[in-house]
Each structure stands twice: as C-alpha cells, then as structure tokens.
mmCIF file of N, CA and C in Angstrom:
data_model
loop_
_atom_site.group_PDB
_atom_site.id
_atom_site.type_symbol
_atom_site.label_atom_id
_atom_site.label_comp_id
_atom_site.label_asym_id
_atom_site.label_seq_id
_atom_site.Cartn_x
_atom_site.Cartn_y
_atom_site.Cartn_z
ATOM 1 N N GLN A 1 -2.166 1.418 21.207
ATOM 2 C CA GLN A 1 -1.529 0.971 20.105
ATOM 3 C C GLN A 1 -2.229 1.467 18.793
ATOM 4 N N VAL A 2 -1.302 2.226 17.951
ATOM 5 C CA VAL A 2 -1.771 2.912 16.713
ATOM 6 C C VAL A 2 -2.056 1.770 15.770
ATOM 7 N N GLN A 3 -3.102 1.886 15.092
ATOM 8 C CA GLN A 3 -3.605 0.825 13.977
ATOM 9 C C GLN A 3 -4.029 1.241 12.850
ATOM 10 N N LEU A 4 -3.359 0.853 11.823
ATOM 11 C CA LEU A 4 -3.788 1.069 10.515
ATOM 12 C C LEU A 4 -4.553 -0.188 9.899
ATOM 13 N N VAL A 5 -5.683 0.018 9.329
ATOM 14 C CA VAL A 5 -6.521 -1.108 8.819
ATOM 15 C C VAL A 5 -6.723 -1.146 7.369
ATOM 16 N N GLU A 6 -6.214 -2.072 6.690
ATOM 17 C CA GLU A 6 -6.390 -2.636 5.214
ATOM 18 C C GLU A 6 -7.599 -3.110 5.044
ATOM 19 N N SER A 7 -8.273 -2.906 3.773
ATOM 20 C CA SER A 7 -9.375 -3.775 3.231
ATOM 21 C C SER A 7 -9.194 -3.679 1.592
ATOM 22 N N GLY A 8 -10.060 -4.641 1.193
ATOM 23 C CA GLY A 8 -10.017 -4.720 -0.317
ATOM 24 C C GLY A 8 -9.365 -5.769 -1.106
ATOM 25 N N GLY A 9 -8.525 -6.500 -0.313
ATOM 26 C CA GLY A 9 -7.888 -7.766 -1.034
ATOM 27 C C GLY A 9 -8.755 -8.739 -1.488
ATOM 28 N N GLY A 10 -8.218 -9.753 -2.079
ATOM 29 C CA GLY A 10 -9.054 -10.951 -2.680
ATOM 30 C C GLY A 10 -8.521 -11.505 -3.729
ATOM 31 N N LEU A 11 -9.156 -12.367 -4.247
ATOM 32 C CA LEU A 11 -8.758 -13.219 -5.415
ATOM 33 C C LEU A 11 -9.307 -12.556 -6.758
ATOM 34 N N VAL A 12 -8.149 -12.389 -7.801
ATOM 35 C CA VAL A 12 -8.798 -11.866 -9.006
ATOM 36 C C VAL A 12 -8.042 -12.624 -10.149
ATOM 37 N N GLN A 13 -8.508 -12.532 -11.206
ATOM 38 C CA GLN A 13 -7.882 -13.032 -12.532
ATOM 39 C C GLN A 13 -6.995 -12.292 -12.987
ATOM 40 N N ALA A 14 -5.973 -12.800 -13.780
ATOM 41 C CA ALA A 14 -4.913 -11.805 -14.242
ATOM 42 C C ALA A 14 -5.496 -10.790 -15.326
ATOM 43 N N GLY A 15 -5.040 -9.661 -15.240
ATOM 44 C CA GLY A 15 -5.720 -8.752 -16.016
ATOM 45 C C GLY A 15 -6.781 -7.845 -15.450
ATOM 46 N N GLY A 16 -7.318 -8.316 -14.263
ATOM 47 C CA GLY A 16 -8.345 -7.787 -13.536
ATOM 48 C C GLY A 16 -7.830 -6.595 -12.511
ATOM 49 N N SER A 17 -8.705 -5.892 -11.888
ATOM 50 C CA SER A 17 -8.320 -4.871 -10.956
ATOM 51 C C SER A 17 -8.856 -4.992 -9.481
ATOM 52 N N LEU A 18 -8.299 -4.491 -8.629
ATOM 53 C CA LEU A 18 -8.680 -4.361 -7.273
ATOM 54 C C LEU A 18 -8.279 -3.013 -6.672
ATOM 55 N N ARG A 19 -8.939 -2.611 -5.664
ATOM 56 C CA ARG A 19 -8.519 -1.369 -4.965
ATOM 57 C C ARG A 19 -8.543 -1.560 -3.597
ATOM 58 N N LEU A 20 -7.243 -1.498 -3.077
ATOM 59 C CA LEU A 20 -7.061 -1.661 -1.648
ATOM 60 C C LEU A 20 -7.263 -0.270 -0.889
ATOM 61 N N SER A 21 -7.698 -0.273 0.208
ATOM 62 C CA SER A 21 -8.051 0.894 1.115
ATOM 63 C C SER A 21 -7.459 0.733 2.428
ATOM 64 N N CYS A 22 -6.930 1.766 3.058
ATOM 65 C CA CYS A 22 -6.311 1.901 4.314
ATOM 66 C C CYS A 22 -6.796 2.979 5.063
ATOM 67 N N ILE A 23 -7.289 2.953 6.346
ATOM 68 C CA ILE A 23 -7.516 4.034 7.363
ATOM 69 C C ILE A 23 -6.660 4.259 8.369
ATOM 70 N N ALA A 24 -6.320 5.451 8.756
ATOM 71 C CA ALA A 24 -5.373 5.644 9.832
ATOM 72 C C ALA A 24 -5.891 6.579 10.823
ATOM 73 N N PRO A 25 -5.502 6.706 11.958
ATOM 74 C CA PRO A 25 -5.854 7.629 12.991
ATOM 75 C C PRO A 25 -5.455 9.095 12.404
ATOM 76 N N THR A 26 -6.178 9.977 12.771
ATOM 77 C CA THR A 26 -6.068 11.307 12.241
ATOM 78 C C THR A 26 -4.532 11.844 12.796
ATOM 79 N N SER A 27 -4.216 11.554 13.837
ATOM 80 C CA SER A 27 -2.894 11.953 14.205
ATOM 81 C C SER A 27 -1.755 11.299 13.622
ATOM 82 N N ILE A 28 -1.880 10.362 12.942
ATOM 83 C CA ILE A 28 -0.715 9.647 12.089
ATOM 84 C C ILE A 28 -0.960 10.088 10.611
ATOM 85 N N PHE A 29 -2.228 10.232 10.189
ATOM 86 C CA PHE A 29 -2.381 10.367 8.661
ATOM 87 C C PHE A 29 -1.956 11.635 8.232
ATOM 88 N N SER A 30 -2.189 12.509 9.017
ATOM 89 C CA SER A 30 -2.234 14.128 8.542
ATOM 90 C C SER A 30 -0.674 14.443 8.342
ATOM 91 N N ILE A 31 0.146 13.991 9.140
ATOM 92 C CA ILE A 31 1.570 14.348 9.045
ATOM 93 C C ILE A 31 2.598 13.621 8.343
ATOM 94 N N ASN A 32 2.065 12.418 7.970
ATOM 95 C CA ASN A 32 3.027 11.471 7.373
ATOM 96 C C ASN A 32 2.926 11.092 6.001
ATOM 97 N N PHE A 33 4.090 10.633 5.362
ATOM 98 C CA PHE A 33 3.896 9.753 4.398
ATOM 99 C C PHE A 33 3.042 8.487 4.336
ATOM 100 N N MET A 34 2.147 8.058 3.618
ATOM 101 C CA MET A 34 1.620 6.733 3.478
ATOM 102 C C MET A 34 2.132 5.838 2.422
ATOM 103 N N HIS A 35 2.189 4.639 2.826
ATOM 104 C CA HIS A 35 3.026 3.655 1.884
ATOM 105 C C HIS A 35 2.128 2.255 1.603
ATOM 106 N N TRP A 36 2.315 1.769 0.581
ATOM 107 C CA TRP A 36 1.966 0.383 0.479
ATOM 108 C C TRP A 36 3.091 -0.305 0.123
ATOM 109 N N TYR A 37 3.369 -1.441 0.913
ATOM 110 C CA TYR A 37 4.375 -2.449 0.791
ATOM 111 C C TYR A 37 3.676 -3.842 0.329
ATOM 112 N N ARG A 38 4.403 -4.749 0.001
ATOM 113 C CA ARG A 38 3.911 -6.237 -0.240
ATOM 114 C C ARG A 38 5.107 -7.124 0.008
ATOM 115 N N GLN A 39 4.397 -8.272 0.537
ATOM 116 C CA GLN A 39 5.301 -9.380 0.587
ATOM 117 C C GLN A 39 4.886 -10.657 0.077
ATOM 118 N N ALA A 40 5.663 -11.112 -0.814
ATOM 119 C CA ALA A 40 5.098 -12.387 -1.539
ATOM 120 C C ALA A 40 5.876 -13.543 -0.673
ATOM 121 N N PRO A 41 5.201 -14.776 -0.953
ATOM 122 C CA PRO A 41 5.887 -15.929 -0.171
ATOM 123 C C PRO A 41 7.308 -16.254 -0.485
ATOM 124 N N GLY A 42 8.216 -16.278 0.451
ATOM 125 C CA GLY A 42 9.565 -16.491 0.362
ATOM 126 C C GLY A 42 10.511 -15.382 -0.233
ATOM 127 N N LYS A 43 9.782 -14.206 -0.183
ATOM 128 C CA LYS A 43 10.522 -12.905 -0.857
ATOM 129 C C LYS A 43 10.597 -11.864 0.280
ATOM 130 N N GLN A 44 11.476 -10.882 0.078
ATOM 131 C CA GLN A 44 11.560 -9.831 1.201
ATOM 132 C C GLN A 44 10.170 -8.942 0.860
ATOM 133 N N ARG A 45 9.887 -8.093 1.869
ATOM 134 C CA ARG A 45 8.834 -7.005 1.872
ATOM 135 C C ARG A 45 9.381 -5.941 0.888
ATOM 136 N N GLU A 46 8.511 -5.519 0.036
ATOM 137 C CA GLU A 46 9.163 -4.521 -1.052
ATOM 138 C C GLU A 46 8.059 -3.368 -0.969
ATOM 139 N N LEU A 47 8.610 -2.060 -1.318
ATOM 140 C CA LEU A 47 7.847 -0.926 -1.375
ATOM 141 C C LEU A 47 6.919 -1.063 -2.852
ATOM 142 N N VAL A 48 5.748 -0.771 -2.693
ATOM 143 C CA VAL A 48 4.814 -0.831 -3.922
ATOM 144 C C VAL A 48 4.776 0.720 -4.341
ATOM 145 N N ALA A 49 4.385 1.541 -3.411
ATOM 146 C CA ALA A 49 4.029 3.021 -3.676
ATOM 147 C C ALA A 49 3.981 3.628 -2.364
ATOM 148 N N ARG A 50 4.357 4.944 -2.514
ATOM 149 C CA ARG A 50 4.117 5.971 -1.240
ATOM 150 C C ARG A 50 3.561 7.306 -1.889
ATOM 151 N N ILE A 51 2.950 7.979 -0.943
ATOM 152 C CA ILE A 51 2.330 9.289 -1.267
ATOM 153 C C ILE A 51 2.625 10.247 -0.168
ATOM 154 N N ALA A 52 3.324 11.425 -0.324
ATOM 155 C CA ALA A 52 3.385 12.231 0.681
ATOM 156 C C ALA A 52 2.085 13.053 1.057
ATOM 157 N N SER A 53 2.200 13.748 2.260
ATOM 158 C CA SER A 53 1.106 14.446 2.735
ATOM 159 C C SER A 53 0.734 15.546 1.569
ATOM 160 N N GLY A 54 1.511 16.085 0.781
ATOM 161 C CA GLY A 54 1.327 16.982 -0.265
ATOM 162 C C GLY A 54 0.728 16.261 -1.462
ATOM 163 N N GLY A 55 0.874 14.992 -1.441
ATOM 164 C CA GLY A 55 0.451 14.411 -2.871
ATOM 165 C C GLY A 55 1.251 13.874 -3.749
ATOM 166 N N GLN A 56 2.727 14.117 -3.470
ATOM 167 C CA GLN A 56 3.702 13.465 -4.407
ATOM 168 C C GLN A 56 3.746 12.047 -4.240
ATOM 169 N N THR A 57 3.998 11.310 -5.202
ATOM 170 C CA THR A 57 4.012 9.873 -5.298
ATOM 171 C C THR A 57 5.262 9.387 -5.971
ATOM 172 N N ASN A 58 5.517 8.111 -5.431
ATOM 173 C CA ASN A 58 6.580 7.317 -5.950
ATOM 174 C C ASN A 58 6.345 5.820 -6.033
ATOM 175 N N TYR A 59 6.662 5.217 -7.184
ATOM 176 C CA TYR A 59 6.151 3.808 -7.413
ATOM 177 C C TYR A 59 7.372 2.972 -7.773
ATOM 178 N N ALA A 60 7.188 1.592 -7.470
ATOM 179 C CA ALA A 60 8.280 0.648 -7.711
ATOM 180 C C ALA A 60 8.095 0.550 -9.276
ATOM 181 N N ASN A 61 9.185 0.398 -10.157
ATOM 182 C CA ASN A 61 9.301 -0.022 -11.347
ATOM 183 C C ASN A 61 8.142 -1.123 -12.005
ATOM 184 N N SER A 62 7.950 -2.026 -10.995
ATOM 185 C CA SER A 62 7.279 -2.996 -11.385
ATOM 186 C C SER A 62 5.729 -2.716 -11.492
ATOM 187 N N VAL A 63 5.208 -1.801 -10.936
ATOM 188 C CA VAL A 63 4.060 -1.431 -10.935
ATOM 189 C C VAL A 63 3.577 0.096 -11.686
ATOM 190 N N LYS A 64 4.695 0.676 -12.049
ATOM 191 C CA LYS A 64 4.440 1.989 -12.636
ATOM 192 C C LYS A 64 3.377 1.762 -13.805
ATOM 193 N N GLY A 65 2.470 2.558 -14.092
ATOM 194 C CA GLY A 65 1.566 2.630 -15.309
ATOM 195 C C GLY A 65 0.324 1.643 -14.983
ATOM 196 N N ARG A 66 0.461 0.921 -13.909
ATOM 197 C CA ARG A 66 -0.648 -0.076 -13.552
ATOM 198 C C ARG A 66 -1.349 0.193 -12.276
ATOM 199 N N PHE A 67 -0.500 0.597 -11.196
ATOM 200 C CA PHE A 67 -1.064 0.946 -9.921
ATOM 201 C C PHE A 67 -1.158 2.287 -9.841
ATOM 202 N N THR A 68 -2.080 2.939 -8.878
ATOM 203 C CA THR A 68 -2.156 4.448 -8.671
ATOM 204 C C THR A 68 -2.588 4.419 -6.928
ATOM 205 N N ILE A 69 -1.645 5.163 -6.335
ATOM 206 C CA ILE A 69 -1.647 5.661 -5.029
ATOM 207 C C ILE A 69 -2.432 6.789 -4.830
ATOM 208 N N SER A 70 -3.332 7.022 -3.980
ATOM 209 C CA SER A 70 -3.913 8.183 -3.755
ATOM 210 C C SER A 70 -4.431 8.289 -2.152
ATOM 211 N N ARG A 71 -4.724 9.499 -1.747
ATOM 212 C CA ARG A 71 -5.119 9.811 -0.353
ATOM 213 C C ARG A 71 -6.282 10.670 -0.388
ATOM 214 N N ASP A 72 -7.144 10.529 0.530
ATOM 215 C CA ASP A 72 -8.257 11.346 1.025
ATOM 216 C C ASP A 72 -8.095 12.005 2.395
ATOM 217 N N ASN A 73 -7.531 13.016 2.404
ATOM 218 C CA ASN A 73 -7.112 13.711 3.764
ATOM 219 C C ASN A 73 -8.438 13.906 4.694
ATOM 220 N N ALA A 74 -9.423 14.257 3.998
ATOM 221 C CA ALA A 74 -10.592 14.514 4.705
ATOM 222 C C ALA A 74 -11.239 13.093 5.541
ATOM 223 N N LYS A 75 -10.741 12.021 4.986
ATOM 224 C CA LYS A 75 -11.349 10.653 5.337
ATOM 225 C C LYS A 75 -10.256 9.877 6.195
ATOM 226 N N ASN A 76 -8.992 10.638 6.025
ATOM 227 C CA ASN A 76 -7.823 9.628 6.638
ATOM 228 C C ASN A 76 -7.839 8.311 5.765
ATOM 229 N N MET A 77 -7.845 8.283 4.602
ATOM 230 C CA MET A 77 -7.962 7.180 3.835
ATOM 231 C C MET A 77 -6.650 7.223 2.856
ATOM 232 N N VAL A 78 -6.027 6.102 2.551
ATOM 233 C CA VAL A 78 -5.114 5.974 1.394
ATOM 234 C C VAL A 78 -5.758 4.588 0.574
ATOM 235 N N TYR A 79 -5.474 4.805 -0.499
ATOM 236 C CA TYR A 79 -5.892 3.854 -1.629
ATOM 237 C C TYR A 79 -4.840 3.323 -2.485
ATOM 238 N N LEU A 80 -5.029 2.169 -3.010
ATOM 239 C CA LEU A 80 -4.138 1.612 -3.960
ATOM 240 C C LEU A 80 -5.105 0.937 -5.013
ATOM 241 N N GLN A 81 -5.177 1.734 -6.127
ATOM 242 C CA GLN A 81 -5.883 1.022 -7.317
ATOM 243 C C GLN A 81 -4.978 0.310 -8.146
ATOM 244 N N MET A 82 -5.246 -1.042 -8.270
ATOM 245 C CA MET A 82 -4.369 -1.965 -8.988
ATOM 246 C C MET A 82 -5.093 -2.357 -10.139
ATOM 247 N N ASN A 83 -4.525 -2.180 -11.529
ATOM 248 C CA ASN A 83 -5.140 -2.597 -12.722
ATOM 249 C C ASN A 83 -4.120 -3.403 -13.378
ATOM 250 N N SER A 84 -4.578 -4.085 -14.373
ATOM 251 C CA SER A 84 -3.638 -5.080 -15.118
ATOM 252 C C SER A 84 -2.908 -6.003 -14.263
ATOM 253 N N LEU A 85 -3.616 -6.432 -13.292
ATOM 254 C CA LEU A 85 -2.918 -7.330 -12.228
ATOM 255 C C LEU A 85 -2.314 -8.563 -13.065
ATOM 256 N N LYS A 86 -1.191 -9.071 -12.400
ATOM 257 C CA LYS A 86 -0.349 -10.228 -12.772
ATOM 258 C C LYS A 86 -0.220 -11.082 -11.660
ATOM 259 N N PRO A 87 -0.188 -12.399 -12.051
ATOM 260 C CA PRO A 87 0.186 -13.432 -11.100
ATOM 261 C C PRO A 87 1.447 -13.010 -10.127
ATOM 262 N N GLU A 88 2.332 -12.152 -10.538
ATOM 263 C CA GLU A 88 3.593 -11.997 -9.672
ATOM 264 C C GLU A 88 3.146 -10.776 -8.892
ATOM 265 N N ASP A 89 1.980 -10.238 -8.948
ATOM 266 C CA ASP A 89 1.513 -9.199 -7.852
ATOM 267 C C ASP A 89 0.916 -9.828 -6.594
ATOM 268 N N THR A 90 0.675 -11.163 -6.736
ATOM 269 C CA THR A 90 0.268 -11.868 -5.561
ATOM 270 C C THR A 90 1.232 -11.638 -4.510
ATOM 271 N N ALA A 91 0.464 -11.231 -3.286
ATOM 272 C CA ALA A 91 1.357 -10.946 -2.062
ATOM 273 C C ALA A 91 0.393 -10.586 -1.077
ATOM 274 N N VAL A 92 0.825 -10.321 0.266
ATOM 275 C CA VAL A 92 0.272 -9.714 1.293
ATOM 276 C C VAL A 92 0.636 -8.197 1.181
ATOM 277 N N TYR A 93 -0.329 -7.378 1.034
ATOM 278 C CA TYR A 93 -0.199 -5.828 0.863
ATOM 279 C C TYR A 93 -0.442 -5.209 2.295
ATOM 280 N N TYR A 94 0.666 -4.442 2.641
ATOM 281 C CA TYR A 94 0.407 -3.750 3.865
ATOM 282 C C TYR A 94 0.383 -2.188 3.540
ATOM 283 N N CYS A 95 -0.265 -1.578 4.552
ATOM 284 C CA CYS A 95 -0.404 -0.079 4.694
ATOM 285 C C CYS A 95 0.660 0.241 5.694
ATOM 286 N N ALA A 96 1.479 1.302 5.417
ATOM 287 C CA ALA A 96 2.155 1.785 6.672
ATOM 288 C C ALA A 96 2.197 3.457 6.353
ATOM 289 N N ALA A 97 2.540 3.876 7.675
ATOM 290 C CA ALA A 97 2.734 5.352 7.650
ATOM 291 C C ALA A 97 4.079 5.886 8.523
ATOM 292 N N GLY A 98 4.607 6.726 7.950
ATOM 293 C CA GLY A 98 5.987 7.283 8.599
ATOM 294 C C GLY A 98 6.859 7.849 7.481
ATOM 295 N N ARG A 99 8.018 8.458 8.029
ATOM 296 C CA ARG A 99 8.992 8.613 7.037
ATOM 297 C C ARG A 99 9.665 7.548 6.306
ATOM 298 N N PRO A 100 9.871 7.817 4.995
ATOM 299 C CA PRO A 100 10.367 6.685 4.180
ATOM 300 C C PRO A 100 11.435 5.768 4.768
ATOM 301 N N GLY A 101 12.481 6.446 5.312
ATOM 302 C CA GLY A 101 13.580 5.746 5.915
ATOM 303 C C GLY A 101 13.154 4.956 7.123
ATOM 304 N N GLU A 102 12.198 5.266 7.931
ATOM 305 C CA GLU A 102 11.649 4.605 9.051
ATOM 306 C C GLU A 102 10.903 3.534 8.755
ATOM 307 N N VAL A 103 10.008 3.519 7.685
ATOM 308 C CA VAL A 103 9.172 2.607 7.050
ATOM 309 C C VAL A 103 9.964 1.416 6.606
ATOM 310 N N ALA A 104 10.962 1.848 5.855
ATOM 311 C CA ALA A 104 11.700 0.978 5.090
ATOM 312 C C ALA A 104 12.546 0.008 6.066
ATOM 313 N N ALA A 105 12.817 0.542 7.180
ATOM 314 C CA ALA A 105 13.593 -0.150 8.154
ATOM 315 C C ALA A 105 12.588 -1.056 9.102
ATOM 316 N N GLY A 106 11.189 -0.891 8.756
ATOM 317 C CA GLY A 106 10.317 -1.824 9.487
ATOM 318 C C GLY A 106 9.562 -1.026 10.759
ATOM 319 N N MET A 107 10.154 0.337 10.923
ATOM 320 C CA MET A 107 9.527 1.044 11.973
ATOM 321 C C MET A 107 8.394 1.867 11.277
ATOM 322 N N GLY A 108 7.824 2.852 12.218
ATOM 323 C CA GLY A 108 6.688 3.597 11.677
ATOM 324 C C GLY A 108 5.476 2.835 12.220
ATOM 325 N N TYR A 109 4.292 2.874 11.324
ATOM 326 C CA TYR A 109 3.229 2.519 11.832
ATOM 327 C C TYR A 109 2.599 1.460 10.655
ATOM 328 N N TRP A 110 1.967 0.151 10.962
ATOM 329 C CA TRP A 110 1.940 -0.824 10.096
ATOM 330 C C TRP A 110 0.419 -1.219 10.185
ATOM 331 N N GLY A 111 -0.079 -1.682 9.143
ATOM 332 C CA GLY A 111 -1.445 -2.424 9.405
ATOM 333 C C GLY A 111 -1.129 -4.134 9.386
ATOM 334 N N GLN A 112 -2.205 -4.729 9.521
ATOM 335 C CA GLN A 112 -1.884 -6.114 9.567
ATOM 336 C C GLN A 112 -1.847 -6.930 8.258
ATOM 337 N N GLY A 113 -2.189 -6.203 7.176
ATOM 338 C CA GLY A 113 -2.096 -6.802 5.744
ATOM 339 C C GLY A 113 -3.325 -7.263 5.190
ATOM 340 N N THR A 114 -3.357 -7.213 3.808
ATOM 341 C CA THR A 114 -4.432 -7.930 3.182
ATOM 342 C C THR A 114 -4.037 -8.526 2.000
ATOM 343 N N GLN A 115 -4.448 -9.992 1.915
ATOM 344 C CA GLN A 115 -4.182 -10.773 0.720
ATOM 345 C C GLN A 115 -4.514 -10.503 -0.537
ATOM 346 N N VAL A 116 -3.644 -10.484 -1.641
ATOM 347 C CA VAL A 116 -4.088 -10.295 -2.981
ATOM 348 C C VAL A 116 -3.579 -11.424 -3.582
ATOM 349 N N THR A 117 -4.463 -12.343 -4.242
ATOM 350 C CA THR A 117 -4.103 -13.316 -5.181
ATOM 351 C C THR A 117 -4.573 -13.173 -6.627
ATOM 352 N N VAL A 118 -3.589 -13.266 -7.520
ATOM 353 C CA VAL A 118 -3.839 -13.195 -8.833
ATOM 354 C C VAL A 118 -3.829 -14.399 -9.650
ATOM 355 N N SER A 119 -4.880 -15.068 -10.136
ATOM 356 C CA SER A 119 -4.525 -16.288 -10.846
ATOM 357 C C SER A 119 -4.548 -16.055 -12.266
ATOM 358 N N LEU A 120 -4.056 -17.203 -12.955
ATOM 359 C CA LEU A 120 -3.929 -17.191 -14.339
ATOM 360 C C LEU A 120 -5.231 -17.243 -14.885
#
C-alpha cells in the first residue's frame, strides 16, 4: 500500500502561519504532480494547490498570495507554507500524488490528512 504521510498541522491564531509537509515514496514522488487538498466540516474536498514535477504551480483563488507550495525532489517532500491564516482555512489537509484529473476524482495516492485549525 503506497502511503503519503503528512505532518505540520495544528492550532494557530488568525494571521499566523503553519507549514505542512508530506513525504512520498520515491516511485510516486518523482513522476507525479503533488497536490494539497482540504476538506472542511460539511464541505466538499477542494484543491488548495498543486505542483508539477518540473515546479509549475497552481493555486485556489482563496489562497493565492497567502499559501506557497514547494517540493524538494532530493527528499521526496512537498510543502505547503500557509501565511496570514484565516478561520475559513480550518480543515483537514490532505497530500495527494497523481495526475490532476485522477486526483480530482479521488484516485491517485493520498495521505491520511492533518488537521489545521485557525482560531479568531
């Protein structure tokens, strides 16, 4: 079973920062887009950001200018730096690997998720 492992979630006050990390097996990481999704209570899972193997990035409009996705190909790691956090960023954040269409459909490879809670 391929496993992606997230870390770095927690509780932070509004305006604060967190950095999420995700490590993936080499066989998955090196050939794939890496994604961060999130799911808030009662809401559908949504794309936060994705990064191609070559470094191209895409962001949800709601996080542009506040979040930055990056990857370290030598360490098989992908990161999500989250600044200026808002209460509406509260969600479980998931790391995923795979082609964008596959991952959007719930396929590909997924981690177990890490909780991010932003308080007022």
